[in-house]
GROMACS .gro file of C-alpha atoms in nm:
model
  341
    1MET     CA    1   0.000   0.000   0.000
    2SER     CA    2   0.186   0.305  -0.118
    3ASP     CA    3  -0.065   0.560   0.013
    4GLY     CA    4  -0.068   0.569   0.394
    5THR     CA    5  -0.417   0.720   0.421
    6ALA     CA    6  -0.569   0.466   0.186
    7GLY     CA    7  -0.388   0.188   0.369
    8ALA     CA    8  -0.520   0.303   0.705
    9ALA     CA    9  -0.872   0.321   0.565
   10THR     CA   10  -0.840  -0.031   0.424
   11VAL     CA   11  -0.716  -0.169   0.754
   12GLU     CA   12  -0.995   0.006   0.942
   13ASP     CA   13  -1.254  -0.127   0.698
   14LEU     CA   14  -1.121  -0.482   0.735
   15ASP     CA   15  -1.130  -0.454   1.115
   16VAL     CA   16  -1.494  -0.346   1.098
   17ARG     CA   17  -1.587  -0.625   0.855
   18LEU     CA   18  -1.419  -0.889   1.071
   19GLU     CA   19  -1.568  -0.753   1.392
   20ARG     CA   20  -1.922  -0.790   1.253
   21HIS     CA   21  -1.882  -1.167   1.278
   22ARG     CA   22  -1.751  -1.179   1.636
   23VAL     CA   23  -2.076  -1.272   1.812
   24GLU     CA   24  -2.177  -1.553   1.576
   25LEU     CA   25  -1.822  -1.690   1.571
   26THR     CA   26  -1.814  -1.682   1.951
   27GLY     CA   27  -2.138  -1.879   1.955
   28TYR     CA   28  -1.991  -2.136   1.719
   29CYS     CA   29  -1.665  -2.171   1.914
   30TYR     CA   30  -1.856  -2.187   2.244
   31ARG     CA   31  -2.067  -2.476   2.117
   32MET     CA   32  -1.751  -2.647   1.994
   33LEU     CA   33  -1.544  -2.596   2.309
   34GLY     CA   34  -1.794  -2.573   2.596
   35SER     CA   35  -1.587  -2.296   2.755
   36SER     CA   36  -1.669  -1.925   2.762
   37PHE     CA   37  -1.311  -1.810   2.785
   38GLU     CA   38  -1.165  -2.063   2.542
   39ALA     CA   39  -1.434  -1.962   2.292
   40GLU     CA   40  -1.338  -1.596   2.317
   41ASP     CA   41  -0.969  -1.688   2.284
   42ALA     CA   42  -1.050  -1.900   1.977
   43VAL     CA   43  -1.238  -1.614   1.813
   44GLN     CA   44  -0.960  -1.369   1.883
   45ASP     CA   45  -0.711  -1.613   1.729
   46THR     CA   46  -0.944  -1.656   1.429
   47LEU     CA   47  -0.971  -1.282   1.367
   48VAL     CA   48  -0.596  -1.230   1.406
   49ARG     CA   49  -0.524  -1.512   1.158
   50ALA     CA   50  -0.779  -1.367   0.916
   51TRP     CA   51  -0.633  -1.018   0.944
   52ARG     CA   52  -0.279  -1.144   0.886
   53SER     CA   53  -0.366  -1.364   0.589
   54TYR     CA   54  -0.634  -1.149   0.427
   55ASP     CA   55  -0.407  -1.064   0.135
   56ARG     CA   56  -0.418  -1.436   0.047
   57PHE     CA   57  -0.796  -1.457   0.070
   58GLU     CA   58  -0.900  -1.514  -0.290
   59GLY     CA   59  -1.271  -1.453  -0.246
   60ARG     CA   60  -1.377  -1.791  -0.383
   61SER     CA   61  -1.602  -1.821  -0.078
   62SER     CA   62  -1.767  -1.551   0.130
   63LEU     CA   63  -1.573  -1.379   0.406
   64ARG     CA   64  -1.810  -1.543   0.655
   65SER     CA   65  -1.741  -1.894   0.522
   66TRP     CA   66  -1.368  -1.828   0.525
   67LEU     CA   67  -1.386  -1.714   0.889
   68TYR     CA   68  -1.579  -2.026   0.985
   69ARG     CA   69  -1.313  -2.241   0.818
   70ILE     CA   70  -1.042  -2.068   1.023
   71ALA     CA   71  -1.249  -2.090   1.343
   72THR     CA   72  -1.316  -2.460   1.287
   73ASN     CA   73  -0.945  -2.531   1.246
   74VAL     CA   74  -0.865  -2.331   1.559
   75CYS     CA   75  -1.126  -2.523   1.761
   76LEU     CA   76  -1.017  -2.863   1.626
   77ASP     CA   77  -0.660  -2.782   1.725
   78MET     CA   78  -0.777  -2.685   2.075
   79LEU     CA   79  -0.978  -3.007   2.107
   80THR     CA   80  -0.692  -3.244   2.022
   81ALA     CA   81  -0.626  -3.295   2.395
   82GLY     CA   82  -0.959  -3.479   2.404
   83ASN     CA   83  -1.100  -3.324   2.720
   84LYS     CA   84  -1.480  -3.318   2.728
   85ARG     CA   85  -1.635  -3.049   2.942
   86ALA     CA   86  -1.925  -3.171   3.149
   87ARG     CA   87  -2.184  -3.099   3.415
   88PRO     CA   88  -2.160  -3.268   3.757
   89MET     CA   89  -2.438  -3.514   3.666
   90ASP     CA   90  -2.240  -3.625   3.361
   91LEU     CA   91  -1.954  -3.743   3.584
   92SER     CA   92  -2.107  -3.914   3.886
   93GLU     CA   93  -2.423  -4.026   4.061
   94SER     CA   94  -2.613  -3.777   4.274
   95THR     CA   95  -2.512  -3.761   4.639
   96PRO     CA   96  -2.765  -3.792   4.923
   97LEU     CA   97  -2.761  -3.491   5.151
   98ALA     CA   98  -2.632  -3.702   5.440
   99ARG     CA   99  -2.310  -3.768   5.244
  100ALA     CA  100  -2.278  -3.426   5.081
  101ALA     CA  101  -1.922  -3.295   5.056
  102LEU     CA  102  -1.784  -3.004   4.857
  103SER     CA  103  -1.498  -3.145   4.646
  104PRO     CA  104  -1.376  -2.913   4.368
  105ARG     CA  105  -1.244  -3.029   4.032
  106PRO     CA  106  -1.019  -2.827   3.797
  107ASP     CA  107  -1.176  -2.551   3.586
  108HIS     CA  108  -1.118  -2.740   3.261
  109THR     CA  109  -1.357  -3.012   3.382
  110TRP     CA  110  -1.669  -2.801   3.361
  111LEU     CA  111  -1.909  -2.684   3.096
  112GLU     CA  112  -1.913  -2.309   3.147
  113PRO     CA  113  -2.199  -2.056   3.138
  114MET     CA  114  -2.213  -1.782   2.876
  115PRO     CA  115  -2.404  -1.451   2.853
  116ASP     CA  116  -2.658  -1.460   2.571
  117ALA     CA  117  -2.533  -1.130   2.431
  118ARG     CA  118  -2.188  -1.274   2.358
  119VAL     CA  119  -2.311  -1.573   2.154
  120LEU     CA  120  -2.657  -1.496   2.014
  121PRO     CA  121  -2.659  -1.249   1.725
  122THR     CA  122  -2.967  -1.036   1.675
  123VAL     CA  123  -3.188  -1.202   1.412
  124GLU     CA  124  -3.530  -1.106   1.280
  125ASP     CA  125  -3.667  -1.457   1.232
  126PRO     CA  126  -3.823  -1.578   1.563
  127ALA     CA  127  -3.777  -1.943   1.463
  128GLU     CA  128  -3.407  -1.887   1.393
  129ALA     CA  129  -3.368  -1.707   1.725
  130ALA     CA  130  -3.539  -1.995   1.908
  131VAL     CA  131  -3.307  -2.255   1.750
  132ALA     CA  132  -3.003  -2.045   1.845
  133LYS     CA  133  -3.116  -2.021   2.210
  134GLU     CA  134  -3.195  -2.392   2.232
  135SER     CA  135  -2.850  -2.473   2.095
  136VAL     CA  136  -2.667  -2.302   2.384
  137ARG     CA  137  -2.880  -2.446   2.663
  138LEU     CA  138  -2.685  -2.650   2.913
  139ALA     CA  139  -2.839  -2.990   2.833
  140PHE     CA  140  -2.772  -2.954   2.460
  141MET     CA  141  -2.423  -2.815   2.520
  142ALA     CA  142  -2.341  -3.111   2.746
  143ALA     CA  143  -2.462  -3.354   2.481
  144LEU     CA  144  -2.247  -3.181   2.217
  145GLN     CA  145  -1.939  -3.238   2.430
  146GLN     CA  146  -1.986  -3.615   2.394
  147LEU     CA  147  -1.937  -3.599   2.016
  148PRO     CA  148  -1.599  -3.637   1.847
  149PRO     CA  149  -1.478  -3.291   1.738
  150LYS     CA  150  -1.553  -3.325   1.365
  151GLN     CA  151  -1.898  -3.470   1.430
  152ARG     CA  152  -1.957  -3.179   1.665
  153ALA     CA  153  -1.864  -2.932   1.392
  154VAL     CA  154  -2.087  -3.105   1.136
  155LEU     CA  155  -2.387  -3.111   1.368
  156ILE     CA  156  -2.351  -2.745   1.463
  157LEU     CA  157  -2.302  -2.628   1.105
  158ARG     CA  158  -2.586  -2.839   0.964
  159GLU     CA  159  -2.846  -2.839   1.243
  160VAL     CA  160  -2.786  -2.510   1.422
  161LEU     CA  161  -2.650  -2.283   1.149
  162ALA     CA  162  -2.842  -2.452   0.864
  163TRP     CA  163  -2.547  -2.486   0.627
  164ARG     CA  164  -2.591  -2.713   0.326
  165ALA     CA  165  -2.403  -3.043   0.326
  166SER     CA  166  -2.198  -2.926   0.029
  167GLU     CA  167  -2.091  -2.610   0.217
  168VAL     CA  168  -1.986  -2.813   0.522
  169ALA     CA  169  -1.797  -3.059   0.301
  170GLU     CA  170  -1.606  -2.772   0.140
  171LEU     CA  171  -1.526  -2.618   0.478
  172LEU     CA  172  -1.396  -2.948   0.619
  173ASP     CA  173  -1.222  -3.056   0.296
  174THR     CA  174  -1.427  -3.374   0.278
  175THR     CA  175  -1.716  -3.523   0.080
  176VAL     CA  176  -2.089  -3.471   0.109
  177ALA     CA  177  -2.124  -3.843   0.185
  178SER     CA  178  -1.882  -3.810   0.477
  179VAL     CA  179  -2.070  -3.508   0.609
  180ASN     CA  180  -2.404  -3.689   0.591
  181SER     CA  181  -2.255  -3.994   0.762
  182ALA     CA  182  -2.105  -3.782   1.042
  183LEU     CA  183  -2.437  -3.603   1.089
  184GLN     CA  184  -2.623  -3.934   1.113
  185ARG     CA  185  -2.381  -4.064   1.378
  186ALA     CA  186  -2.399  -3.739   1.572
  187ARG     CA  187  -2.779  -3.745   1.574
  188ALA     CA  188  -2.776  -4.106   1.696
  189THR     CA  189  -2.542  -4.018   1.985
  190LEU     CA  190  -2.759  -3.724   2.089
  191ALA     CA  191  -3.072  -3.940   2.071
  192GLU     CA  192  -2.910  -4.196   2.302
  193ARG     CA  193  -2.828  -3.922   2.552
  194ALA     CA  194  -3.173  -3.764   2.547
  195GLN     CA  195  -3.309  -3.742   2.901
  196ALA     CA  196  -3.660  -3.687   3.025
  197GLY     CA  197  -3.689  -3.323   3.120
  198ALA     CA  198  -3.345  -3.238   2.980
  199ASP     CA  199  -3.490  -2.981   2.742
  200ALA     CA  200  -3.604  -2.678   2.938
  201ALA     CA  201  -3.940  -2.570   2.801
  202VAL     CA  202  -3.875  -2.197   2.814
  203SER     CA  203  -4.072  -1.962   2.591
  204ASP     CA  204  -3.900  -1.684   2.399
  205PRO     CA  205  -3.987  -1.435   2.534
  206LEU     CA  206  -4.101  -1.578   2.866
  207ASP     CA  207  -4.476  -1.630   2.888
  208GLU     CA  208  -4.685  -1.493   3.175
  209GLU     CA  209  -4.676  -1.820   3.372
  210GLN     CA  210  -4.296  -1.840   3.347
  211ARG     CA  211  -4.252  -1.477   3.452
  212LYS     CA  212  -4.471  -1.535   3.756
  213LEU     CA  213  -4.275  -1.851   3.839
  214LEU     CA  214  -3.949  -1.655   3.834
  215GLU     CA  215  -4.100  -1.378   4.048
  216ARG     CA  216  -4.206  -1.639   4.303
  217TYR     CA  217  -3.859  -1.794   4.288
  218VAL     CA  218  -3.690  -1.461   4.359
  219ALA     CA  219  -3.926  -1.396   4.650
  220ALA     CA  220  -3.869  -1.747   4.790
  221PHE     CA  221  -3.490  -1.737   4.750
  222GLU     CA  222  -3.437  -1.385   4.879
  223GLY     CA  223  -3.674  -1.459   5.167
  224TYR     CA  224  -3.508  -1.797   5.218
  225ASP     CA  225  -3.853  -1.948   5.242
  226MET     CA  226  -3.795  -2.320   5.194
  227ALA     CA  227  -4.165  -2.408   5.193
  228ALA     CA  228  -4.226  -2.160   4.911
  229LEU     CA  229  -3.919  -2.283   4.725
  230THR     CA  230  -4.027  -2.647   4.759
  231ALA     CA  231  -4.359  -2.559   4.597
  232LEU     CA  232  -4.170  -2.431   4.289
  233LEU     CA  233  -3.936  -2.730   4.248
  234HIS     CA  234  -4.013  -3.041   4.047
  235GLU     CA  235  -3.987  -3.349   4.265
  236ASP     CA  236  -3.684  -3.460   4.059
  237ALA     CA  237  -3.525  -3.114   4.038
  238ILE     CA  238  -3.145  -3.104   4.012
  239MET     CA  239  -2.903  -2.862   4.178
  240THR     CA  240  -2.536  -2.833   4.077
  241MET     CA  241  -2.253  -2.611   4.199
  242PRO     CA  242  -1.942  -2.618   3.977
  243PRO     CA  243  -1.648  -2.626   4.052
  244PHE     CA  244  -1.775  -2.878   4.311
  245ASP     CA  245  -1.869  -3.219   4.175
  246LEU     CA  246  -2.155  -3.255   4.424
  247TRP     CA  247  -2.504  -3.255   4.278
  248LEU     CA  248  -2.835  -3.304   4.450
  249THR     CA  249  -3.169  -3.429   4.327
  250GLY     CA  250  -3.514  -3.383   4.478
  251HIS     CA  251  -3.655  -3.083   4.662
  252ASP     CA  252  -3.598  -3.235   5.009
  253ASP     CA  253  -3.222  -3.271   4.961
  254ILE     CA  254  -3.196  -2.934   4.784
  255THR     CA  255  -3.374  -2.735   5.054
  256GLY     CA  256  -3.199  -2.943   5.321
  257PHE     CA  257  -2.864  -2.842   5.174
  258MET     CA  258  -2.965  -2.477   5.161
  259THR     CA  259  -3.052  -2.473   5.530
  260THR     CA  260  -2.734  -2.655   5.640
  261ILE     CA  261  -2.415  -2.641   5.431
  262GLY     CA  262  -2.557  -2.360   5.216
  263SER     CA  263  -2.715  -2.159   5.496
  264ALA     CA  264  -2.480  -1.864   5.437
  265CYS     CA  265  -2.690  -1.784   5.128
  266GLU     CA  266  -2.973  -1.658   5.349
  267GLY     CA  267  -3.037  -1.290   5.289
  268SER     CA  268  -2.900  -1.298   4.932
  269ARG     CA  269  -3.001  -1.061   4.653
  270LEU     CA  270  -3.077  -1.181   4.300
  271LEU     CA  271  -3.032  -0.972   3.985
  272PRO     CA  272  -3.158  -1.107   3.649
  273VAL     CA  273  -2.911  -1.210   3.379
  274ARG     CA  274  -2.953  -1.364   3.034
  275VAL     CA  275  -2.747  -1.683   3.021
  276ASN     CA  276  -2.737  -1.987   2.790
  277GLY     CA  277  -3.076  -1.906   2.641
  278LEU     CA  278  -3.232  -1.954   2.985
  279PRO     CA  279  -3.345  -1.738   3.277
  280GLY     CA  280  -3.068  -1.669   3.524
  281PHE     CA  281  -2.967  -1.458   3.819
  282ALA     CA  282  -2.654  -1.311   3.965
  283GLN     CA  283  -2.657  -1.402   4.334
  284TYR     CA  284  -2.500  -1.167   4.587
  285LYS     CA  285  -2.456  -1.279   4.950
  286PRO     CA  286  -2.449  -1.042   5.248
  287ASP     CA  287  -2.093  -0.926   5.315
  288PRO     CA  288  -2.039  -0.909   5.693
  289GLU     CA  289  -1.697  -0.743   5.653
  290LYS     CA  290  -1.759  -0.471   5.394
  291GLY     CA  291  -2.133  -0.438   5.432
  292GLY     CA  292  -2.367  -0.462   5.137
  293PHE     CA  293  -2.345  -0.771   4.917
  294SER     CA  294  -2.063  -0.966   4.752
  295PRO     CA  295  -2.089  -1.196   4.448
  296TRP     CA  296  -2.157  -1.561   4.514
  297ALA     CA  297  -2.290  -1.733   4.201
  298ILE     CA  298  -2.434  -1.707   3.853
  299GLN     CA  299  -2.755  -1.910   3.869
  300VAL     CA  300  -2.895  -2.077   3.556
  301LEU     CA  301  -3.255  -2.203   3.585
  302GLU     CA  302  -3.430  -2.475   3.386
  303ILE     CA  303  -3.811  -2.476   3.369
  304SER     CA  304  -4.053  -2.742   3.253
  305ASP     CA  305  -4.429  -2.780   3.303
  306GLY     CA  306  -4.453  -2.483   3.536
  307ARG     CA  307  -4.183  -2.601   3.778
  308LEU     CA  308  -3.810  -2.554   3.822
  309THR     CA  309  -3.639  -2.872   3.705
  310GLY     CA  310  -3.283  -2.758   3.750
  311PHE     CA  311  -3.082  -2.477   3.894
  312HIS     CA  312  -2.712  -2.453   3.852
  313PHE     CA  313  -2.484  -2.233   4.062
  314TYR     CA  314  -2.154  -2.129   3.900
  315LEU     CA  315  -1.941  -2.016   4.192
  316ASP     CA  316  -1.619  -1.875   4.042
  317THR     CA  317  -1.730  -1.516   4.085
  318GLN     CA  318  -1.396  -1.356   3.990
  319ARG     CA  319  -1.439  -1.506   3.642
  320TRP     CA  320  -1.814  -1.500   3.586
  321PHE     CA  321  -1.924  -1.163   3.718
  322PRO     CA  322  -1.687  -0.957   3.496
  323LEU     CA  323  -1.785  -1.175   3.198
  324PHE     CA  324  -2.148  -1.079   3.258
  325GLY     CA  325  -2.063  -0.713   3.312
  326LEU     CA  326  -2.165  -0.732   3.677
  327PRO     CA  327  -2.013  -0.538   3.969
  328LEU     CA  328  -1.808  -0.719   4.233
  329HIS     CA  329  -1.997  -0.546   4.515
  330LEU     CA  330  -2.345  -0.409   4.578
  331ASP     CA  331  -2.418  -0.159   4.848
  332GLY     CA  332  -2.716  -0.218   5.069
  333GLU     CA  333  -2.931   0.048   4.903
  334SER     CA  334  -2.881  -0.056   4.539
  335ASP     CA  335  -3.185  -0.214   4.380
  336GLU     CA  336  -3.085  -0.212   4.015
  337VAL     CA  337  -2.771  -0.274   3.817
  338GLU     CA  338  -2.713  -0.239   3.446
  339GLN     CA  339  -2.591  -0.566   3.301
  340GLY     CA  340  -2.304  -0.485   3.066
  341ALA     CA  341  -2.271  -0.821   2.887
   0.00000   0.00000   0.00000
């Protein structure tokens, strides 16, 4: 580029064009990797590679397709170690309350939560938006992690992003027959893993019944009213608390835990967040040292048939609260906070 002004304009234009794809690429990498932070690292690597090699981009495919090819290669490289991120119930049997113990596992063990705004692009088609939300829900994400990496890519590209088999074959440098075969195997694996109640029946947007259910949940949790909370929980409801591998099932064990080992949560405040296509809350516990409230967990709720079937507490507040654009302290008078994510 001989003209500095023109060169700067070209670079700026390329940055803008690449940046337009960040959210959808983050959604793709998140589904592939199961990790919020690894997904964002993968996208950053993808955009840097694209920027550096753009002069070799011949335009035989769209810029979007080319970026997906780079992102897929980045994710496949990251997945060569073979680790499969999971939820606590994917790794062990539930523990009765009488034997409950908080044993942490390393961060790389766990399927991680993700703010909707970072992975769900704005789309006008309600059906397309619904598919996108369903494809980042925890149950579906956990099932994806059981697929071999290339099957995972094929399923996401074909079923979630609605790419044609020929487009996926070109991206993966394979044949349409291979793509169709991989898709068939991936569907079979997901069908085998299908669980009763695994799909949270959440409307988009929430219907009146679901909004009222969440209002009652907030009142019950903030009031630490276990009778009211029990009335909202399905009899087989599940509670998880990564990074601990403990998980509980049934409202008796859940409320029993909350009044014993988890009793320090009494007096908490809940602020709504949008997470994994599901309702969620940022939980702040009373801070006896500083006053006000300190972060404790990002809660992700699953709803089915008018009851809460699962609620999942992600406890690594130093990671999750900044990711969601949430403050690391609330004073006692604050009633609202603007979610930045």
